[in-house]
Coordinates of C-alpha atoms and ligand atoms in Angstrom, one line a residue:
X22 CA 95.0 44.9 147.6
X23 CA 96.5 41.8 149.1
X24 CA 96.4 41.4 152.8
X25 CA 99.8 41.1 154.4
X26 CA 98.8 40.3 157.9
X27 CA 97.3 37.1 159.1
X28 CA 94.1 37.3 161.1
X29 CA 94.9 38.0 164.8
X30 CA 93.6 39.5 167.9
X31 CA 92.1 42.7 166.5
X32 CA 90.0 41.0 163.8
X33 CA 86.9 41.0 166.1
X34 CA 87.1 44.8 166.0
X35 CA 86.9 45.0 162.2
X36 CA 83.4 45.4 160.9
X37 CA 83.6 44.8 157.2
X38 CA 81.6 47.3 155.2
X39 CA 81.1 46.3 151.6
X40 CA 80.2 49.1 149.4
X41 CA 80.1 46.9 146.3
X42 CA 80.3 43.2 145.5
X43 CA 83.7 43.8 143.9
X44 CA 85.2 45.1 147.1
X45 CA 87.3 42.6 149.1
X46 CA 85.3 41.5 152.2
X47 CA 88.0 42.5 154.6
X48 CA 89.1 46.1 155.2
X49 CA 92.5 45.2 156.7
X50 CA 95.5 46.8 155.2
X51 CA 98.3 46.2 157.7
X52 CA 99.4 46.7 161.2
X53 CA 101.0 49.4 163.2
X54 CA 104.7 48.6 163.9
X55 CA 105.8 52.0 165.3
X56 CA 104.2 55.2 166.6
X57 CA 105.8 58.4 167.8
X58 CA 102.9 60.4 168.9
X59 CA 101.8 62.2 165.8
X60 CA 102.9 59.7 163.2
X61 CA 102.9 55.9 162.8
X62 CA 104.4 53.3 160.6
X63 CA 102.3 50.5 159.2
X64 CA 103.7 47.2 157.9
X65 CA 101.8 46.0 154.9
X66 CA 102.5 44.3 151.7
X67 CA 101.6 44.7 148.0
X68 CA 101.1 42.0 145.6
X69 CA 102.3 42.5 142.0
X70 CA 98.9 41.8 140.7
X71 CA 97.3 44.4 143.0
X72 CA 99.6 47.3 142.9
X73 CA 97.0 49.4 141.2
X74 CA 93.4 50.1 141.7
X75 CA 91.2 51.9 144.2
X76 CA 92.2 49.8 147.2
X77 CA 95.9 50.1 146.9
X78 CA 98.1 52.3 149.2
X79 CA 98.5 55.8 147.7
X80 CA 99.9 59.0 149.1
X81 CA 97.3 61.4 150.3
X82 CA 94.6 58.8 151.2
X83 CA 93.0 58.7 154.5
X84 CA 92.9 55.3 156.3
X85 CA 92.0 54.3 159.8
X86 CA 93.6 52.4 162.6
X87 CA 91.0 50.4 164.5
X88 CA 91.1 50.6 168.3
X89 CA 87.7 49.1 169.0
X90 CA 85.4 51.9 170.1
X91 CA 87.6 54.6 168.4
X92 CA 89.1 54.6 165.0
X93 CA 92.1 56.8 164.4
X94 CA 92.0 58.7 161.0
X95 CA 95.4 58.9 159.4
X96 CA 96.8 60.4 156.3
X97 CA 99.3 58.4 154.2
X98 CA 102.3 60.5 153.3
X99 CA 105.2 58.2 152.5
X100 CA 105.8 54.5 151.7
X101 CA 108.7 52.3 150.9
X102 CA 109.2 48.7 150.0
X103 CA 111.4 47.1 152.7
X104 CA 113.2 44.7 150.3
X105 CA 115.6 45.7 147.6
X106 CA 114.0 43.5 145.0
X107 CA 110.4 43.2 143.9
X108 CA 108.8 39.8 143.8
X109 CA 106.5 39.2 140.9
X110 CA 105.0 36.1 142.5
X111 CA 104.7 36.7 146.2
X112 CA 103.7 39.7 148.4
X113 CA 106.2 42.6 148.7
X114 CA 106.5 44.0 152.2
X115 CA 106.1 47.8 152.5
X116 CA 106.3 50.3 155.3
X117 CA 103.8 53.0 155.1
X118 CA 104.1 56.3 157.1
X119 CA 100.9 58.0 158.2
X120 CA 100.1 61.1 160.1
X121 CA 97.5 60.8 162.9
X122 CA 94.8 63.4 162.2
X123 CA 92.0 62.7 164.7
X124 CA 89.6 60.0 165.8
X125 CA 86.1 58.8 165.2
X126 CA 84.6 57.6 168.5
X127 CA 81.4 55.6 169.1
X128 CA 79.6 55.5 172.3
X129 CA 76.4 53.5 172.9
X130 CA 73.3 55.3 171.9
X131 CA 75.2 58.1 170.3
X132 CA 76.0 58.6 166.6
X133 CA 79.8 58.3 165.8
X134 CA 81.7 61.6 166.1
X135 CA 85.0 62.8 164.6
X136 CA 87.3 65.2 166.4
X137 CA 90.7 66.4 165.6
X138 CA 93.6 65.3 167.8
X139 CA 94.2 61.9 169.4
X140 CA 92.9 60.8 172.7
X141 CA 94.0 57.1 172.6
X142 CA 97.2 56.3 170.7
X143 CA 97.5 53.0 168.8
X144 CA 99.5 50.2 170.2
X145 CA 101.9 48.3 168.1
X146 CA 100.0 45.6 166.3
X147 CA 96.8 47.6 165.9
X148 CA 95.2 46.9 162.6
X149 CA 95.1 49.6 159.9
X150 CA 92.2 49.4 157.4
X151 CA 90.5 51.2 154.6
X152 CA 88.5 54.0 156.0
X153 CA 84.7 53.6 155.9
X154 CA 82.7 55.9 153.7
X155 CA 80.7 57.1 156.7
X156 CA 83.9 57.9 158.6
X157 CA 85.2 59.8 155.7
X158 CA 82.0 61.8 155.5
X159 CA 82.2 62.4 159.3
X160 CA 85.7 63.7 159.0
X161 CA 84.5 66.5 156.7
X162 CA 81.1 67.0 158.2
X163 CA 80.4 70.6 159.1
X164 CA 77.9 69.6 161.9
X165 CA 75.4 72.3 162.5
X166 CA 77.1 74.8 160.3
X167 CA 75.5 75.5 157.0
X168 CA 77.2 73.3 154.4
X169 CA 77.4 74.2 150.7
X170 CA 78.8 71.7 148.2
X171 CA 81.6 72.9 146.0
X172 CA 82.9 69.6 144.7
X173 CA 83.8 66.2 145.9
X174 CA 86.6 64.6 147.9
X175 CA 89.4 63.4 145.8
X176 CA 89.6 60.2 147.7
X177 CA 86.0 59.2 147.2
X178 CA 84.0 60.9 144.5
X179 CA 80.8 59.8 146.1
X180 CA 81.4 62.1 149.1
X181 CA 80.6 65.8 148.6
X182 CA 83.2 68.4 149.5
X183 CA 81.4 71.1 151.6
X184 CA 82.4 74.5 153.0
X185 CA 80.6 76.8 155.4
X186 CA 80.1 79.9 153.3
X187 CA 79.5 82.2 156.4
X188 CA 82.8 81.2 158.0
X189 CA 84.7 81.3 154.8
X190 CA 83.5 84.8 154.0
X191 CA 83.6 86.4 157.4
X192 CA 87.2 85.4 158.1
X193 CA 88.3 86.0 154.6
X194 CA 89.7 83.5 152.1
X195 CA 92.5 82.9 149.7
X196 CA 92.9 80.8 146.6
X197 CA 96.5 80.1 145.8
X198 CA 98.0 78.1 143.0
X199 CA 100.3 78.2 140.0
X200 CA 99.0 79.4 136.7
X201 CA 96.3 77.4 134.9
X202 CA 95.3 75.2 137.8
X203 CA 91.8 76.6 138.0
X204 CA 91.9 79.4 140.5
X205 CA 89.7 81.8 138.6
X206 CA 87.3 79.0 137.9
X207 CA 87.2 78.1 141.6
X208 CA 86.4 81.8 142.3
X209 CA 83.6 81.7 139.8
X210 CA 82.2 78.6 141.5
X211 CA 82.6 79.9 145.0
X212 CA 81.1 83.3 144.3
X213 CA 78.1 81.7 142.7
X214 CA 77.6 79.7 145.9
X215 CA 78.2 82.8 148.1
X216 CA 75.6 85.0 146.4
X217 CA 73.1 82.2 146.2
X218 CA 73.3 81.6 150.0
X219 CA 73.5 85.3 151.2
X220 CA 71.0 87.7 149.8
X221 CA 72.6 90.8 151.5
X222 CA 76.0 90.1 150.0
X223 CA 77.5 92.3 147.3
X224 CA 80.6 91.3 145.5
X225 CA 83.1 93.5 143.8
X226 CA 85.7 91.7 141.7
X227 CA 88.8 93.6 140.9
X228 CA 89.5 91.9 137.6
X229 CA 92.9 92.8 136.1
X230 CA 92.5 90.5 133.1
X231 CA 88.9 91.2 132.2
X232 CA 88.1 87.6 132.4
X233 CA 85.1 87.4 134.7
X234 CA 82.6 89.2 132.5
X235 CA 81.9 85.8 130.8
X236 CA 81.6 83.9 134.1
X237 CA 78.4 85.4 135.5
X238 CA 76.3 86.4 132.5
X239 CA 73.2 86.2 134.7
X240 CA 74.5 87.3 138.1
X241 CA 76.9 90.2 137.5
X242 CA 77.2 93.5 135.8
X243 CA 80.5 94.4 134.2
X244 CA 81.9 97.9 134.4
X245 CA 85.0 99.3 132.9
X246 CA 86.7 102.6 132.4
X247 CA 84.1 103.6 129.8
X248 CA 81.1 102.9 131.9
X249 CA 82.1 103.8 135.4
X250 CA 82.5 107.1 137.1
X251 CA 85.1 107.4 139.8
X252 CA 85.1 111.2 140.2
X253 CA 88.5 112.7 141.0
X254 CA 87.0 114.3 144.1
X255 CA 86.5 110.9 145.6
X256 CA 90.2 110.2 145.6
X257 CA 92.2 110.7 148.7
X258 CA 95.0 113.1 148.2
X259 CA 97.6 110.3 148.2
X260 CA 95.5 108.4 145.6
X261 CA 95.2 111.5 143.4
X262 CA 98.9 112.2 143.7
X263 CA 99.6 108.7 142.6
X264 CA 97.6 109.3 139.5
X265 CA 99.1 112.7 138.9
X266 CA 102.7 111.9 139.5
X267 CA 103.0 108.3 138.6
X268 CA 105.4 107.7 135.8
X269 CA 107.5 110.8 136.6
X270 CA 109.1 112.4 139.6
X271 CA 107.2 115.2 141.1
X272 CA 109.0 118.5 140.9
X273 CA 110.0 120.3 144.1
X274 CA 106.9 121.0 146.2
X275 CA 104.4 119.7 143.6
X276 CA 102.8 117.3 146.0
X277 CA 102.4 120.1 148.6
X278 CA 100.9 122.4 146.0
X279 CA 98.4 119.7 145.0
X280 CA 97.4 119.4 148.6
X281 CA 96.8 123.0 149.1
X282 CA 95.1 123.4 145.8
X283 CA 92.6 120.6 146.5
X284 CA 91.9 122.0 149.9
X285 CA 91.2 125.5 148.5
X286 CA 89.1 124.2 145.6
X287 CA 87.0 122.2 148.1
X288 CA 86.6 125.2 150.3
X289 CA 85.5 127.2 147.3
X290 CA 82.9 124.7 146.4
X291 CA 81.4 124.9 149.8
X292 CA 81.6 128.7 150.1
X293 CA 78.4 130.5 149.0
X294 CA 78.7 132.1 145.6
X295 CA 80.4 135.5 145.6
X296 CA 81.8 135.1 149.1
X297 CA 85.2 134.2 147.9
X298 CA 87.3 136.8 146.1
X299 CA 90.6 135.9 144.5
X300 CA 92.3 138.5 146.7
X301 CA 91.1 136.6 149.8
X302 CA 92.3 133.4 148.3
X303 CA 95.7 134.9 147.5
X304 CA 96.0 136.2 151.1
X305 CA 95.0 132.9 152.5
X306 CA 97.3 130.9 150.3
X307 CA 100.2 133.0 151.5
X308 CA 99.7 131.8 155.0
X309 CA 101.5 128.8 156.3
X310 CA 100.1 126.3 156.9
X311 CA 97.3 126.8 154.5
X312 CA 94.1 127.7 156.3
X313 CA 90.5 128.1 155.4
X314 CA 90.5 131.8 156.4
X315 CA 87.0 132.5 155.6
X316 CA 84.5 133.9 158.1
X317 CA 87.4 134.4 160.4
X318 CA 87.7 130.7 160.9
X319 CA 91.2 129.4 160.7
X320 CA 91.3 125.7 160.0
X321 CA 94.6 123.9 159.0
X322 CA 94.5 121.7 155.9
X323 CA 94.4 118.5 157.8
X324 CA 94.6 115.1 156.1
X325 CA 90.9 114.6 156.7
X326 CA 89.8 118.0 155.4
X327 CA 91.8 117.4 152.2
X328 CA 90.5 113.8 152.0
X329 CA 86.8 114.2 152.8
X330 CA 85.0 112.7 149.8
X331 CA 83.1 115.9 149.1
X332 CA 83.0 117.3 145.6
X333 CA 85.1 120.2 144.2
X334 CA 85.5 121.5 140.7
X335 CA 88.5 121.1 138.4
X336 CA 87.7 124.7 137.2
X337 CA 88.5 125.9 140.8
X338 CA 91.6 123.8 140.8
X339 CA 92.9 125.6 137.7
X340 CA 91.8 129.0 139.0
X341 CA 93.6 128.5 142.3
X342 CA 96.7 127.4 140.4
X343 CA 96.5 130.5 138.2
X344 CA 96.2 132.7 141.2
X345 CA 99.2 131.1 142.8
X346 CA 101.2 131.6 139.6
X347 CA 100.1 135.3 139.5
X348 CA 101.0 136.1 143.1
X349 CA 103.8 138.6 143.6
X350 CA 105.1 137.0 146.7
X351 CA 105.8 133.5 145.5
X352 CA 105.4 130.6 147.9
X353 CA 106.1 127.9 145.4
X354 CA 108.5 127.8 142.5
X355 CA 106.6 129.0 139.4
X356 CA 108.1 126.1 137.4
X357 CA 106.4 123.6 139.9
X358 CA 103.1 125.4 139.7
X359 CA 103.1 125.4 135.9
X360 CA 104.3 121.8 135.7
X361 CA 101.4 120.7 138.0
X362 CA 98.9 122.7 136.0
X363 CA 100.1 121.2 132.7
X364 CA 100.0 117.7 134.2
X365 CA 96.4 118.2 135.5
X366 CA 95.3 119.7 132.2
X367 CA 96.8 116.8 130.3
X368 CA 95.0 114.3 132.6
X369 CA 91.8 116.2 132.4
X370 CA 91.8 116.1 128.6
X371 CA 93.1 112.5 128.3
X372 CA 90.2 110.3 127.1
X373 CA 91.6 107.4 129.1
X374 CA 90.9 109.3 132.3
X375 CA 87.3 110.2 131.3
X376 CA 86.0 108.0 134.2
X377 CA 87.7 110.4 136.6
X378 CA 87.1 113.8 135.0
X379 CA 84.4 113.7 132.3
X380 CA 81.3 113.6 134.4
X381 CA 82.8 114.2 137.8
X382 CA 81.3 117.6 138.3
X383 CA 77.8 116.5 137.2
X384 CA 77.8 114.2 140.2
X385 CA 77.3 115.9 143.5
X386 CA 77.2 113.0 145.9
X387 CA 78.5 109.5 146.2
X388 CA 75.0 108.0 146.1
X389 CA 74.9 107.1 142.4
X390 CA 78.4 105.8 142.4
X391 CA 78.0 103.6 145.4
X392 CA 74.7 102.4 143.9
X393 CA 76.4 101.5 140.6
X394 CA 79.5 99.9 142.1
X395 CA 77.8 97.9 144.8
X396 CA 74.5 97.0 143.2
X397 CA 72.1 98.8 145.4
X398 CA 69.4 97.7 144.6
X399 CA 70.9 94.6 143.0
X400 CA 68.1 93.7 140.5
X401 CA 69.2 90.0 140.7
X402 CA 72.8 90.8 139.9
X403 CA 74.7 91.2 143.2
X404 CA 78.2 90.9 141.6
X405 CA 80.1 93.8 140.0
X406 CA 83.0 92.9 137.8
X407 CA 85.3 95.9 137.6
X408 CA 87.5 95.4 134.6
X409 CA 90.8 97.0 135.5
X410 CA 92.4 95.8 132.3
X411 CA 91.1 98.8 130.5
X412 CA 92.5 101.4 132.9
X413 CA 95.8 103.1 132.5
X414 CA 98.3 101.1 134.6
X415 CA 99.2 104.1 136.7
X416 CA 95.6 104.4 137.8
X417 CA 94.9 100.8 138.6
X418 CA 96.3 101.0 142.1
X419 CA 94.5 104.2 142.9
X420 CA 91.2 102.8 141.7
X421 CA 91.7 99.6 143.7
X422 CA 92.4 101.8 146.7
X423 CA 89.2 103.9 146.2
X424 CA 87.1 100.9 145.6
X425 CA 88.4 98.9 148.6
X426 CA 87.9 101.9 150.8
X427 CA 84.3 102.4 149.5
X428 CA 83.5 98.7 150.1
X429 CA 84.6 99.0 153.7
X430 CA 82.8 102.3 154.3
X431 CA 79.6 100.9 152.8
X432 CA 79.7 97.9 155.0
X433 CA 80.3 100.0 158.1
X434 CA 77.7 102.7 157.2
X435 CA 75.0 100.2 156.2
X436 CA 75.1 98.8 159.7
X437 CA 74.6 95.2 158.6
X438 CA 72.2 95.9 155.8
X439 CA 74.8 95.0 153.3
X440 CA 77.8 92.7 153.4
X441 CA 80.5 93.4 150.9
X442 CA 83.1 91.0 149.5
X443 CA 86.1 92.5 147.6
X444 CA 87.7 89.8 145.5
X445 CA 91.2 90.7 144.5
X446 CA 92.7 88.8 141.6
X447 CA 96.5 89.0 141.4
X448 CA 96.4 90.2 144.9
X449 CA 100.2 90.3 145.1
X450 CA 100.1 93.4 142.9
X451 CA 98.1 95.4 145.4
X452 CA 99.5 94.0 148.7
X453 CA 103.1 92.9 147.8
X454 CA 105.3 91.3 150.4
X455 CA 108.0 93.9 149.8
X456 CA 106.8 97.0 151.6
X457 CA 108.6 99.2 149.2
X458 CA 106.6 98.0 146.3
X459 CA 102.9 98.6 145.7
X460 CA 100.9 101.6 146.7
X461 CA 100.5 102.5 150.3
X462 CA 96.8 103.6 150.3
X463 CA 95.8 100.4 148.5
X464 CA 97.7 98.3 150.9
X465 CA 96.0 100.2 153.8
X466 CA 92.5 99.8 152.4
X467 CA 92.9 96.1 151.8
X468 CA 94.6 95.6 155.1
X469 CA 91.8 97.4 156.8
X470 CA 89.2 95.0 155.4
X471 CA 91.4 92.1 156.4
X472 CA 91.9 93.3 159.9
X473 CA 88.6 95.0 160.9
X474 CA 86.2 94.0 158.1
X475 CA 84.7 91.0 159.9
X476 CA 83.0 93.1 162.5
X477 CA 81.2 95.2 159.9
X478 CA 80.5 92.7 157.1
X479 CA 83.4 93.7 154.8
X480 CA 85.2 90.6 153.5
X481 CA 88.2 89.9 151.4
X482 CA 89.0 87.2 148.9
X483 CA 92.5 87.1 147.6
X484 CA 93.7 85.1 144.6
X485 CA 97.3 84.8 143.6
X486 CA 99.7 82.6 141.7
X487 CA 102.6 83.9 143.8
X488 CA 101.9 83.5 147.5
X489 CA 105.5 84.3 148.2
X490 CA 105.1 87.8 146.8
X491 CA 101.9 88.5 148.8
X492 CA 102.1 90.4 152.1
X493 CA 102.3 87.6 154.7
X494 CA 100.0 89.5 157.2
X495 CA 97.2 89.6 154.6
X496 CA 97.6 85.9 153.9
X497 CA 97.6 85.1 157.6
X498 CA 94.3 87.0 158.0
X499 CA 92.7 84.7 155.4
X500 CA 91.3 82.0 157.6
X501 CA 90.2 79.7 154.8
X502 CA 92.8 78.8 152.2
X503 CA 92.3 76.8 149.1
X504 CA 95.8 75.7 148.1
X505 CA 95.9 74.4 144.6
X506 CA 99.0 73.1 142.8
X507 CA 102.2 75.0 143.9
X508 CA 105.4 73.7 142.5
X509 CA 107.6 76.2 144.1
X510 CA 109.2 75.1 147.4
X511 CA 109.2 78.7 148.7
X512 CA 105.5 79.1 148.1
X513 CA 104.9 75.8 149.9
X514 CA 106.9 77.2 152.8
X515 CA 104.7 80.3 152.9
X516 CA 101.6 78.2 153.2
X517 CA 103.2 76.1 155.8
X518 CA 103.9 79.1 158.0
X519 CA 100.7 81.0 157.3
X520 CA 98.4 78.1 158.1
X521 CA 98.4 76.9 161.7
X522 CA 96.8 73.5 161.1
X523 CA 98.6 72.7 157.8
X524 CA 100.6 69.6 158.5
X525 CA 103.9 69.3 156.8
X526 CA 102.9 66.1 155.0
X527 CA 99.8 67.7 153.5
X528 CA 101.7 70.6 152.2
X529 CA 104.1 68.2 150.5
X530 CA 101.3 67.2 148.1
X531 CA 100.8 70.7 146.8
X532 CA 103.4 70.2 144.1
X533 CA 101.7 67.2 142.6
X534 CA 97.9 67.7 142.9
X535 CA 95.9 67.9 139.7
X536 CA 94.1 70.8 138.0
X537 CA 90.8 71.7 139.7
X538 CA 92.1 70.0 142.8
X539 CA 92.7 71.9 146.1
X540 CA 93.6 71.3 149.6
X541 CA 91.3 73.4 151.8
X542 CA 92.4 74.5 155.2
X543 CA 90.9 76.5 158.0
X544 CA 87.7 78.0 159.3
X545 CA 85.5 77.3 156.3
X546 CA 86.0 73.5 156.4
X547 CA 85.6 70.9 159.1
X548 CA 89.1 69.4 158.6
X549 CA 91.8 69.8 156.1
X550 CA 90.2 68.5 152.9
X551 CA 91.6 67.4 149.6
X552 CA 88.9 68.1 147.0
X553 CA 88.2 68.5 143.4
X554 CA 86.0 71.5 142.5
X555 CA 82.8 70.7 140.6
X556 CA 83.0 71.0 136.9
X557 CA 81.7 74.3 135.6
X558 CA 79.7 74.6 132.4
X559 CA 81.5 76.5 129.6
X560 CA 79.3 79.6 130.1
X561 CA 80.3 79.7 133.8
X562 CA 84.0 79.7 133.2
X563 CA 86.0 82.9 133.3
X564 CA 87.8 83.6 130.1
X565 CA 89.6 86.4 128.4
X566 CA 87.0 88.8 126.9
X567 CA 88.9 89.6 123.7
X568 CA 90.6 86.4 122.7
X569 CA 87.9 84.1 121.6
X570 CA 89.0 81.3 119.4
X571 CA 87.2 78.2 118.6
X572 CA 88.8 75.3 116.6
X573 CA 91.6 77.6 115.6
X574 CA 89.2 80.1 114.0
X575 CA 88.3 83.5 115.2
X576 CA 84.7 83.6 116.2
X577 CA 83.4 86.6 114.3
X578 CA 85.7 89.3 112.9
X579 CA 88.4 90.6 115.2
X580 CA 87.9 94.3 115.7
X581 CA 91.2 95.9 114.7
X582 CA 90.2 99.3 116.2
X583 CA 89.5 97.7 119.5
X584 CA 92.8 95.9 119.4
X585 CA 94.7 99.1 118.6
X586 CA 92.9 100.9 121.3
X587 CA 93.9 98.2 123.8
X588 CA 97.5 98.2 122.6
X589 CA 97.7 102.0 123.2
X590 CA 95.8 101.8 126.5
Ligands
ATP21 N1 86.0 73.9 137.9 C1 86.3 73.8 136.6 N2 85.4 73.4 135.7 C2 85.6 73.3 134.4 N3 86.8 73.6 133.9 C3 87.8 74.1 134.7 C4 87.6 74.2 136.1 N4 88.7 74.6 136.6 C5 89.6 74.8 135.7 N5 89.1 74.5 134.5 C6 89.8 74.5 133.2 O1 91.1 75.0 133.4 C7 91.3 76.2 132.7 C8 92.2 77.1 133.5 O2 91.5 77.5 134.6 P1 91.6 78.9 135.3 O3 91.6 80.0 134.2 O4 90.6 79.0 136.3 O5 93.1 78.9 135.9 P2 93.9 79.9 136.8 O6 94.5 79.2 137.9 O7 93.0 81.0 137.1 O8 94.9 80.4 135.7 P3 95.8 81.8 135.7 O9 96.8 81.7 136.8 O10 96.4 81.8 134.4 O11 94.8 82.9 136.0 C9 89.9 76.8 132.4 O12 89.9 77.5 131.2 C10 89.1 75.5 132.3 O13 89.2 75.0 130.9
MG22 MG1 93.0 83.1 136.7

């Protein structure tokens, strides 16, 4: 870069720092000609021969303005040549707009320190210069917080980009970016770092595209609808109703019937054998509201008694339904009772719902399920990849709800013995911005982690390519955000409003940053940081489990049965 400004009064303040013999001896870039408090204009010039190269002005770079004992760190966000024509021979004057981010101060006997905000503003004429490598390091230094390297700064590849995993996790994080920019790869990288630095952490990935199985061959177990048990009795009534009635409208009273039937079946399971005659049941079912009516105890079917995750049997559910159908004095329309029974029988027999019904009554407690889902003990694999891609679409929401609820409950009940991170890919599906979309219990379960999880060690990671469609309150609970390329103006607006310290000029870069690049904001980083994630090895990259092609050829023989099964499923 050619220097536009002749040596002057500030030159004594400039301490040339030559990182290589090829670097110009002087760091000077230009001088401040205007400042309005948070921004400044710098007059500089560019020579035709030097308009490219590492030292030239570029948008997104940090530079500094030297004020003697302090150096103001600024971000370049706009520049413009001041003349209409471009001179090929002489220097071309330019005006560069910068945003003032913070300052590095030096006091005798103390190491230099960076802090956000400006104490001393630059005067007109103050020299702007290339930022020193050590200042750049200081700007992003996490101080006493535990720093984990996840890549390098875009501006200077020699400087590692670090995050504080503890703060990133405990206040939740989000990874946002358009398709193909590297979100899932970033997840893979971050999760590896998280489990490496926190032994008590368990991670549950809700993986709608079945792409993470390949990313953690050594650190994760993969479960899918064939290998997992989520017994129907663990579902809250609302979740069960979503599975039962999704895809069709419930007939009159069907939802109420389901509620009473579940309650009665649960009561039967608890009652000692032989104590419960069908006549008693019929009598009790005739009462309104339904009551327990055994041993003289009348207990209304409250939400908690219907939702308590205690087992009951499908056989009792069908028996109760039959008895209701056989009652003389009908409380419910027979058509609704029959329709519910048919629907439950169909689900019960459907092989796609095996994970809910097949072994449900062989499992009497939640112990083995929690142990399988949350890796207790972990045997060196603290990550569970739950492949939702194999589940019927109408069950995905309910399963996500059950799992998020369990994660929260485990963290609370373990009293600090375990921390649980729920990583939600395609989070806008579960917690959509539109309150009329999505599924209320899932939204509730995820919102609960976002709002209260921190106290108990339940954490949330959300990933989406459509931040505009994600519930804004969930996003605002994510205190660390990795914003990757986002071309859509509306999505940029969302980030701008969700992140307090996101300066307007930083957000403007989001439409043009490269793949694997991100701008990281918030609690987990020292200052807003533009970084490039480390390159993952091929075996660490997430990828679609079924579609495996190499050099245009299928690796191995594609399995047609498997393809058909998936098409149907
Ligand atoms: N850190 C990385 N190291 C190596 N390759 C990467 C990295 N990040 C991204 N890539 C490359 O970019 C491709 C796309 O990345 P990825 O699947 O993570 O994007 P995505 O944002 O999750 O996309 P989608 O929105 O479609 O899910 C990867 O298959 C990989 O080839
Ligand atoms: Mg992805």
